[in-house]
Amino acid sequence: MQYVARPSSRYQQFLNRIPILGDVLRQPLGALGSVIVLVFMLTVLLAPVLAPYEYAQQDIPSMLQGPSRAHWLGTDHLGRDLLSRIIYGSRIALGVAIPAVGIALAGGVVIGLTAGYAGGIVDDVTLVLLDSVQAFPAVILALVILALLGPSLVNVIIVIGLAWTPGYARITRAQVLSTRQHQYVEVERSLGASQKRVLFLHILPNVVAPLLILAAMDLPVVITFEAGLSFLGLGVRPPTPSWGVVLSDGFNFIRHSPWPITWAGLTLIITTLGFTLFGETLRDVLDPRLSGSRGT
Amino acid sequence: MRTYLLKRFAMTVLVLVLVIVYLTLLVHVVPGDPAKSLLGPRANPDLIAKTRAAMDLDKPVLVQVGNAVWKILHGSFGTDVFTGRSINELVGSALPHTLILAWVSLGLAVVIGVPLGVYSATHPDSWLDRITAVISISCITIPSYVGGLFLLLLFAVKFKVMPAIGLGEEGNVLDYVTHLILPAVALAITWVGYLARLIRASLLEVLNQTYIRAAMAAGLSPRLIFFKYALKNALIPMVAVLGVGIGNLMAGAVFVELIFSRPGMGTLIYNAIQGRNFPIVRAGVLTVAFLFVAANLLADLAYTYLDPRIQLDKVRG
C-alpha cells in the first residue's frame, strides 16, 4: 500500500506540538471558538489602532445613519461611529469579566477550603450562608446592590464577583471533601504533616483544575451579564462604550435605526458563542469525565 | 427520607429568614436617610418623620429586623408609604403576569427543546445532529435581552406583525396571548438550547445502558424500548434543571418585561429601585427569592420521587 501524505498532515504535526490548545484546535467547534476568542483578544489589544474614530467623538449631522464608507457599521443617535464603540466595548467586556471572575474564584477558594477542611459547625454555617446568597437570582441580587452602591465599572465588578462567589465556594468545598478522603492524604496526615501542608500542597492543587475550567466557562456568562446590567442603566455609565450601553442607546431609538441593536447584539452573541465553544472544548480536553453534559 | 425532608424544609425556612434579614438591613447600607431619598429633597420634616415611622426606621435596628421577619412570616409586606396601597396587593397584581410569562416560556422551551434533543440523540453524528448542536449552542448564547430586542426590531418595528408593548386590551384573552408571544419566545430561546443539549446527552447515556441492550436482545419493539424505557429515564434530569429554570426565567423576566413594557415582578422591582422605594424592593425581591427557593426544593423532591434510586439524604455532603 502506497503511503500518501494528506494535505493536513503538516497542520496535524503542528497541533501535536501544542499540548492542550492543539487538542482544542483539533475539534471543529473548538477551532471555531478559538478563532473567535483570538479575534476578540486582538480587538481588545489593538482597539486604538483598529477603531477608525474616538469612541465618544460626536457628529450630530450624521446621526443614526446606516452602514457607509465613512462609518462601516453606521452611527448612533449622537453620530458616534458604531464600529469604534463596539471595538472599544470589547475592552469593557473583558475588563469587567476577568477581575469579576478573579474575585469570585479567590473568594470561593478561600471560603470553600475553609468550610470543607474545617467541617462541623463551620461547614454547616457556611452552607446556610451560601444558600441564603444563592436564594437571590443573580440579576436581582445585582440590581439591588447596584441600586445601593450606584452604577459604576468598579461596582459592577464587585457585584458580579459577589454573585458568582458561592458557586466557586461550593465546588471547592465538594472537591476538598472528596480529596481529603483519598488514601494519600490520610497517609500524609498520619505521617504528621501539618494542616497547612496538607491543605496547600495536596488538596489545593486538586481543586484548581476544575475551578479554572469553570472560570473559563463563566467568562462569556459574565460578559453578557455585564452588558445586561449596563443595558438596564445600572452598569457602566455612558459615554463609556459597553455593548450594553450601545444596546440601551439603540433601544431608545429603535424606531429610527436598527443598526446599534443589530451590531451590538450580534457582537455579543458571537463573542459569547466563541468563548462557550472554546471553554467547552477545553473542558472536554482537560477533563473528559465532564464531557457528558456536552451536546456536540 | 423523612429526616431529609424535614432537614431540607428547615433549611429552606432558615434561608428565607436570612433573606428577610439581609433585605431589612439593606436600607442601612445606603448613604443618607432612606425616607428622604424616597420622598425627595423637598419633603418637609413632618412628612419625613411620618415616613420614617411608617417604615419602622425610628426603631432600633434589631427591632426593625424582628418586626420585618414577624410581619412577613405572617404574610404582610406592609403599606406603600407613597400610594397608601397594600404592598401585598401590588405584588399580587404583578406576580401573575410574570408567572404566566415564565411558565409559557418554559413550556415553549420544552416543546421545542425536547424533540430537538431526542432527534439529535437518535441520529448521533448525522449532519442534522451537528446542525442541531450548533443551533442549541447558539440559542444558549443569546441573552434574553438581545433576543427580545431582535424580536421587537423584526416583528414589531420592521414587519409590524406583532404588538410591541403592553399586555393587550383588558379582558381580551386573544389580545393577551398575542402580546405574550414575543416576550415568551425571547425568554425561551436560551432554554431551548439548554434542554436540547441536556436531553441529547442524557438520552445517549440511557441508550447505552445494559438494560436497553437487554430489551433489544429480548426482541422488544424499538418504539416500546424508546418511549417506555429510554425517554422516561432520560427526562428525569430535566426535572432538576426545570426547577432551577423557572427561578432563572423569573429573573430573566426583568429584561423582557422592561423591553416589552409589561407589568410584572421585574418591572415592579426595577421601578421601585429607581424610586428608592425600599419596602417594595424588599417585598418584590423576597417574593422572587421565595419562588426561586421553592422551585428548587420542589424539583429536588420530584427528582427523588421520579427516580427512587436517588437517595438525597445520602448524596448531600
PDB file of C-alpha atoms in Angstrom, chain B residues 136-317:
ATOM      1  CA  SER B 136     -28.600  24.679  20.521  1.00  0.00           C
ATOM      2  CA  ILE B 137     -25.257  26.277  21.405  1.00  0.00           C
ATOM      3  CA  SER B 138     -26.269  29.427  19.524  1.00  0.00           C
ATOM      4  CA  CYS B 139     -29.579  29.521  21.419  1.00  0.00           C
ATOM      5  CA  ILE B 140     -27.730  29.256  24.731  1.00  0.00           C
ATOM      6  CA  THR B 141     -25.512  32.192  23.821  1.00  0.00           C
ATOM      7  CA  ILE B 142     -28.421  34.538  23.029  1.00  0.00           C
ATOM      8  CA  PRO B 143     -29.206  36.502  26.210  1.00  0.00           C
ATOM      9  CA  SER B 144     -32.922  37.160  26.775  1.00  0.00           C
ATOM     10  CA  TYR B 145     -32.499  40.925  26.327  1.00  0.00           C
ATOM     11  CA  VAL B 146     -30.732  40.548  22.954  1.00  0.00           C
ATOM     12  CA  GLY B 147     -33.350  38.002  21.833  1.00  0.00           C
ATOM     13  CA  GLY B 148     -36.104  40.357  22.992  1.00  0.00           C
ATOM     14  CA  LEU B 149     -34.600  43.378  21.195  1.00  0.00           C
ATOM     15  CA  PHE B 150     -34.117  41.401  17.954  1.00  0.00           C
ATOM     16  CA  LEU B 151     -37.693  40.075  18.060  1.00  0.00           C
ATOM     17  CA  LEU B 152     -39.041  43.544  18.809  1.00  0.00           C
ATOM     18  CA  LEU B 153     -36.999  45.037  15.981  1.00  0.00           C
ATOM     19  CA  LEU B 154     -38.027  42.393  13.465  1.00  0.00           C
ATOM     20  CA  PHE B 155     -41.670  41.617  14.204  1.00  0.00           C
ATOM     21  CA  ALA B 156     -42.928  44.820  15.824  1.00  0.00           C
ATOM     22  CA  VAL B 157     -40.861  47.592  14.222  1.00  0.00           C
ATOM     23  CA  LYS B 158     -39.821  46.261  10.801  1.00  0.00           C
ATOM     24  CA  PHE B 159     -42.704  43.960   9.725  1.00  0.00           C
ATOM     25  CA  LYS B 160     -45.273  45.284  12.210  1.00  0.00           C
ATOM     26  CA  VAL B 161     -46.942  41.862  12.519  1.00  0.00           C
ATOM     27  CA  MET B 162     -46.805  41.663  16.323  1.00  0.00           C
ATOM     28  CA  PRO B 163     -47.735  44.112  19.054  1.00  0.00           C
ATOM     29  CA  ALA B 164     -44.705  45.846  20.546  1.00  0.00           C
ATOM     30  CA  ILE B 165     -45.611  46.689  24.129  1.00  0.00           C
ATOM     31  CA  GLY B 166     -48.001  46.102  26.995  1.00  0.00           C
ATOM     32  CA  LEU B 167     -50.400  43.329  27.939  1.00  0.00           C
ATOM     33  CA  GLY B 168     -53.127  43.997  25.400  1.00  0.00           C
ATOM     34  CA  GLU B 169     -56.729  45.047  25.873  1.00  0.00           C
ATOM     35  CA  GLU B 170     -58.107  44.156  29.304  1.00  0.00           C
ATOM     36  CA  GLY B 171     -60.418  41.131  29.228  1.00  0.00           C
ATOM     37  CA  ASN B 172     -59.441  40.192  25.659  1.00  0.00           C
ATOM     38  CA  VAL B 173     -57.708  36.809  26.020  1.00  0.00           C
ATOM     39  CA  LEU B 174     -56.630  36.594  22.388  1.00  0.00           C
ATOM     40  CA  ASP B 175     -55.003  40.024  22.620  1.00  0.00           C
ATOM     41  CA  TYR B 176     -53.261  38.977  25.859  1.00  0.00           C
ATOM     42  CA  VAL B 177     -51.885  35.859  24.143  1.00  0.00           C
ATOM     43  CA  THR B 178     -50.728  37.861  21.098  1.00  0.00           C
ATOM     44  CA  HIS B 179     -48.878  40.265  23.393  1.00  0.00           C
ATOM     45  CA  LEU B 180     -47.317  37.300  25.205  1.00  0.00           C
ATOM     46  CA  ILE B 181     -45.757  35.615  22.145  1.00  0.00           C
ATOM     47  CA  LEU B 182     -42.650  37.796  21.587  1.00  0.00           C
ATOM     48  CA  PRO B 183     -41.685  38.123  25.288  1.00  0.00           C
ATOM     49  CA  ALA B 184     -42.198  34.384  25.847  1.00  0.00           C
ATOM     50  CA  VAL B 185     -40.089  33.440  22.811  1.00  0.00           C
ATOM     51  CA  ALA B 186     -37.349  35.885  23.893  1.00  0.00           C
ATOM     52  CA  LEU B 187     -37.226  34.280  27.311  1.00  0.00           C
ATOM     53  CA  ALA B 188     -37.449  30.705  25.966  1.00  0.00           C
ATOM     54  CA  ILE B 189     -34.601  30.881  23.408  1.00  0.00           C
ATOM     55  CA  THR B 190     -31.786  30.118  25.868  1.00  0.00           C
ATOM     56  CA  TRP B 191     -33.729  27.259  27.446  1.00  0.00           C
ATOM     57  CA  VAL B 192     -34.472  25.640  24.087  1.00  0.00           C
ATOM     58  CA  GLY B 193     -30.705  25.232  23.702  1.00  0.00           C
ATOM     59  CA  TYR B 194     -30.165  24.014  27.269  1.00  0.00           C
ATOM     60  CA  LEU B 195     -32.913  21.420  27.102  1.00  0.00           C
ATOM     61  CA  ALA B 196     -31.936  20.146  23.645  1.00  0.00           C
ATOM     62  CA  ARG B 197     -28.367  19.539  24.828  1.00  0.00           C
ATOM     63  CA  LEU B 198     -29.412  18.075  28.147  1.00  0.00           C
ATOM     64  CA  ILE B 199     -31.900  15.646  26.596  1.00  0.00           C
ATOM     65  CA  ARG B 200     -29.398  14.613  23.922  1.00  0.00           C
ATOM     66  CA  ALA B 201     -26.681  13.884  26.478  1.00  0.00           C
ATOM     67  CA  SER B 202     -28.914  12.047  28.948  1.00  0.00           C
ATOM     68  CA  LEU B 203     -30.724  10.065  26.224  1.00  0.00           C
ATOM     69  CA  LEU B 204     -27.411   8.930  24.710  1.00  0.00           C
ATOM     70  CA  GLU B 205     -26.297   7.825  28.157  1.00  0.00           C
ATOM     71  CA  VAL B 206     -29.528   5.887  28.768  1.00  0.00           C
ATOM     72  CA  LEU B 207     -29.478   4.270  25.309  1.00  0.00           C
ATOM     73  CA  ASN B 208     -26.031   2.843  26.112  1.00  0.00           C
ATOM     74  CA  GLN B 209     -27.211   1.195  29.336  1.00  0.00           C
ATOM     75  CA  THR B 210     -27.204  -2.586  29.612  1.00  0.00           C
ATOM     76  CA  TYR B 211     -30.940  -2.839  30.291  1.00  0.00           C
ATOM     77  CA  ILE B 212     -31.726  -1.185  26.960  1.00  0.00           C
ATOM     78  CA  ARG B 213     -29.425  -3.599  25.139  1.00  0.00           C
ATOM     79  CA  ALA B 214     -31.055  -6.482  27.057  1.00  0.00           C
ATOM     80  CA  ALA B 215     -34.504  -5.246  25.977  1.00  0.00           C
ATOM     81  CA  MET B 216     -33.302  -5.083  22.364  1.00  0.00           C
ATOM     82  CA  ALA B 217     -31.855  -8.587  22.609  1.00  0.00           C
ATOM     83  CA  ALA B 218     -35.173  -9.811  24.050  1.00  0.00           C
ATOM     84  CA  GLY B 219     -36.812  -8.595  20.842  1.00  0.00           C
ATOM     85  CA  LEU B 220     -38.988  -5.763  22.223  1.00  0.00           C
ATOM     86  CA  SER B 221     -40.098  -3.255  19.622  1.00  0.00           C
ATOM     87  CA  PRO B 222     -37.750  -0.258  19.262  1.00  0.00           C
ATOM     88  CA  ARG B 223     -40.694   2.106  19.752  1.00  0.00           C
ATOM     89  CA  LEU B 224     -41.594   0.473  23.083  1.00  0.00           C
ATOM     90  CA  ILE B 225     -37.965   0.474  24.225  1.00  0.00           C
ATOM     91  CA  PHE B 226     -37.515   4.105  23.284  1.00  0.00           C
ATOM     92  CA  PHE B 227     -40.677   5.593  24.757  1.00  0.00           C
ATOM     93  CA  LYS B 228     -41.274   3.308  27.746  1.00  0.00           C
ATOM     94  CA  TYR B 229     -37.733   2.661  28.942  1.00  0.00           C
ATOM     95  CA  ALA B 230     -35.277   5.140  27.458  1.00  0.00           C
ATOM     96  CA  LEU B 231     -37.060   8.501  27.141  1.00  0.00           C
ATOM     97  CA  LYS B 232     -38.783   8.209  30.515  1.00  0.00           C
ATOM     98  CA  ASN B 233     -35.439   7.839  32.285  1.00  0.00           C
ATOM     99  CA  ALA B 234     -33.702  10.407  30.122  1.00  0.00           C
ATOM    100  CA  LEU B 235     -36.284  13.039  31.069  1.00  0.00           C
ATOM    101  CA  ILE B 236     -35.540  12.754  34.810  1.00  0.00           C
ATOM    102  CA  PRO B 237     -32.500  15.110  34.823  1.00  0.00           C
ATOM    103  CA  MET B 238     -34.716  17.664  33.055  1.00  0.00           C
ATOM    104  CA  VAL B 239     -36.904  17.915  36.178  1.00  0.00           C
ATOM    105  CA  ALA B 240     -33.981  19.114  38.281  1.00  0.00           C
ATOM    106  CA  VAL B 241     -32.951  21.608  35.606  1.00  0.00           C
ATOM    107  CA  LEU B 242     -36.504  22.920  35.217  1.00  0.00           C
ATOM    108  CA  GLY B 243     -36.604  23.686  38.947  1.00  0.00           C
ATOM    109  CA  VAL B 244     -33.607  25.990  38.565  1.00  0.00           C
ATOM    110  CA  GLY B 245     -35.024  27.107  35.214  1.00  0.00           C
ATOM    111  CA  ILE B 246     -38.272  28.538  36.491  1.00  0.00           C
ATOM    112  CA  GLY B 247     -36.343  30.655  39.012  1.00  0.00           C
ATOM    113  CA  ASN B 248     -33.900  31.863  36.374  1.00  0.00           C
ATOM    114  CA  LEU B 249     -36.735  32.604  33.970  1.00  0.00           C
ATOM    115  CA  MET B 250     -38.375  34.799  36.604  1.00  0.00           C
ATOM    116  CA  ALA B 251     -35.115  36.697  36.986  1.00  0.00           C
ATOM    117  CA  GLY B 252     -34.635  36.938  33.200  1.00  0.00           C
ATOM    118  CA  ALA B 253     -38.163  38.323  33.022  1.00  0.00           C
ATOM    119  CA  VAL B 254     -36.774  41.638  34.385  1.00  0.00           C
ATOM    120  CA  PHE B 255     -35.201  42.387  30.992  1.00  0.00           C
ATOM    121  CA  VAL B 256     -38.059  41.085  28.887  1.00  0.00           C
ATOM    122  CA  GLU B 257     -40.711  42.932  30.895  1.00  0.00           C
ATOM    123  CA  LEU B 258     -38.802  46.194  30.564  1.00  0.00           C
ATOM    124  CA  ILE B 259     -38.189  45.760  26.821  1.00  0.00           C
ATOM    125  CA  PHE B 260     -41.846  44.920  26.116  1.00  0.00           C
ATOM    126  CA  SER B 261     -43.201  47.343  28.772  1.00  0.00           C
ATOM    127  CA  ARG B 262     -45.096  44.554  30.532  1.00  0.00           C
ATOM    128  CA  PRO B 263     -46.169  44.820  34.143  1.00  0.00           C
ATOM    129  CA  GLY B 264     -44.694  42.089  36.348  1.00  0.00           C
ATOM    130  CA  MET B 265     -42.244  41.440  39.169  1.00  0.00           C
ATOM    131  CA  GLY B 266     -39.262  42.630  37.102  1.00  0.00           C
ATOM    132  CA  THR B 267     -40.901  45.960  36.299  1.00  0.00           C
ATOM    133  CA  LEU B 268     -42.120  46.316  39.907  1.00  0.00           C
ATOM    134  CA  ILE B 269     -38.643  45.750  41.377  1.00  0.00           C
ATOM    135  CA  TYR B 270     -36.873  47.874  38.747  1.00  0.00           C
ATOM    136  CA  ASN B 271     -39.242  50.836  39.195  1.00  0.00           C
ATOM    137  CA  ALA B 272     -39.038  50.537  42.982  1.00  0.00           C
ATOM    138  CA  ILE B 273     -35.226  50.556  42.764  1.00  0.00           C
ATOM    139  CA  GLN B 274     -35.274  53.630  40.546  1.00  0.00           C
ATOM    140  CA  GLY B 275     -37.647  55.354  43.002  1.00  0.00           C
ATOM    141  CA  ARG B 276     -35.641  54.111  46.033  1.00  0.00           C
ATOM    142  CA  ASN B 277     -38.859  52.615  47.424  1.00  0.00           C
ATOM    143  CA  PHE B 278     -37.202  50.018  49.642  1.00  0.00           C
ATOM    144  CA  PRO B 279     -40.327  48.406  51.175  1.00  0.00           C
ATOM    145  CA  ILE B 280     -41.469  47.479  47.656  1.00  0.00           C
ATOM    146  CA  VAL B 281     -37.934  46.379  46.647  1.00  0.00           C
ATOM    147  CA  ARG B 282     -37.872  44.144  49.733  1.00  0.00           C
ATOM    148  CA  ALA B 283     -41.302  42.651  49.014  1.00  0.00           C
ATOM    149  CA  GLY B 284     -40.564  42.079  45.313  1.00  0.00           C
ATOM    150  CA  VAL B 285     -37.107  40.571  45.818  1.00  0.00           C
ATOM    151  CA  LEU B 286     -38.335  38.402  48.670  1.00  0.00           C
ATOM    152  CA  THR B 287     -41.211  37.056  46.560  1.00  0.00           C
ATOM    153  CA  VAL B 288     -38.835  36.170  43.713  1.00  0.00           C
ATOM    154  CA  ALA B 289     -36.329  34.627  46.156  1.00  0.00           C
ATOM    155  CA  PHE B 290     -39.124  32.621  47.806  1.00  0.00           C
ATOM    156  CA  LEU B 291     -40.318  31.250  44.459  1.00  0.00           C
ATOM    157  CA  PHE B 292     -36.720  30.530  43.426  1.00  0.00           C
ATOM    158  CA  VAL B 293     -36.027  28.547  46.621  1.00  0.00           C
ATOM    159  CA  ALA B 294     -39.415  26.790  46.493  1.00  0.00           C
ATOM    160  CA  ALA B 295     -38.909  25.762  42.851  1.00  0.00           C
ATOM    161  CA  ASN B 296     -35.505  24.278  43.728  1.00  0.00           C
ATOM    162  CA  LEU B 297     -36.981  22.391  46.676  1.00  0.00           C
ATOM    163  CA  LEU B 298     -39.870  21.018  44.611  1.00  0.00           C
ATOM    164  CA  ALA B 299     -37.502  19.979  41.813  1.00  0.00           C
ATOM    165  CA  ASP B 300     -35.333  18.130  44.339  1.00  0.00           C
ATOM    166  CA  LEU B 301     -38.333  16.303  45.744  1.00  0.00           C
ATOM    167  CA  ALA B 302     -39.764  15.487  42.306  1.00  0.00           C
ATOM    168  CA  TYR B 303     -36.336  14.188  41.302  1.00  0.00           C
ATOM    169  CA  THR B 304     -36.290  11.725  44.223  1.00  0.00           C
ATOM    170  CA  TYR B 305     -39.895  10.709  43.576  1.00  0.00           C
ATOM    171  CA  LEU B 306     -39.312  10.031  39.875  1.00  0.00           C
ATOM    172  CA  ASP B 307     -36.114   8.082  40.428  1.00  0.00           C
ATOM    173  CA  PRO B 308     -36.239   6.175  43.720  1.00  0.00           C
ATOM    174  CA  ARG B 309     -32.587   5.142  43.265  1.00  0.00           C
ATOM    175  CA  ILE B 310     -31.615   8.703  44.207  1.00  0.00           C
ATOM    176  CA  GLN B 311     -31.289   8.976  47.965  1.00  0.00           C
ATOM    177  CA  LEU B 312     -30.741  12.649  48.534  1.00  0.00           C
ATOM    178  CA  ASP B 313     -30.063  12.386  52.244  1.00  0.00           C
ATOM    179  CA  LYS B 314     -27.078  10.203  51.433  1.00  0.00           C
ATOM    180  CA  VAL B 315     -25.930  12.133  48.389  1.00  0.00           C
ATOM    181  CA  ARG B 316     -25.770  15.563  50.018  1.00  0.00           C
ATOM    182  CA  GLY B 317     -22.409  16.220  51.608  1.00  0.00           C
TER     183      GLY B 317
END
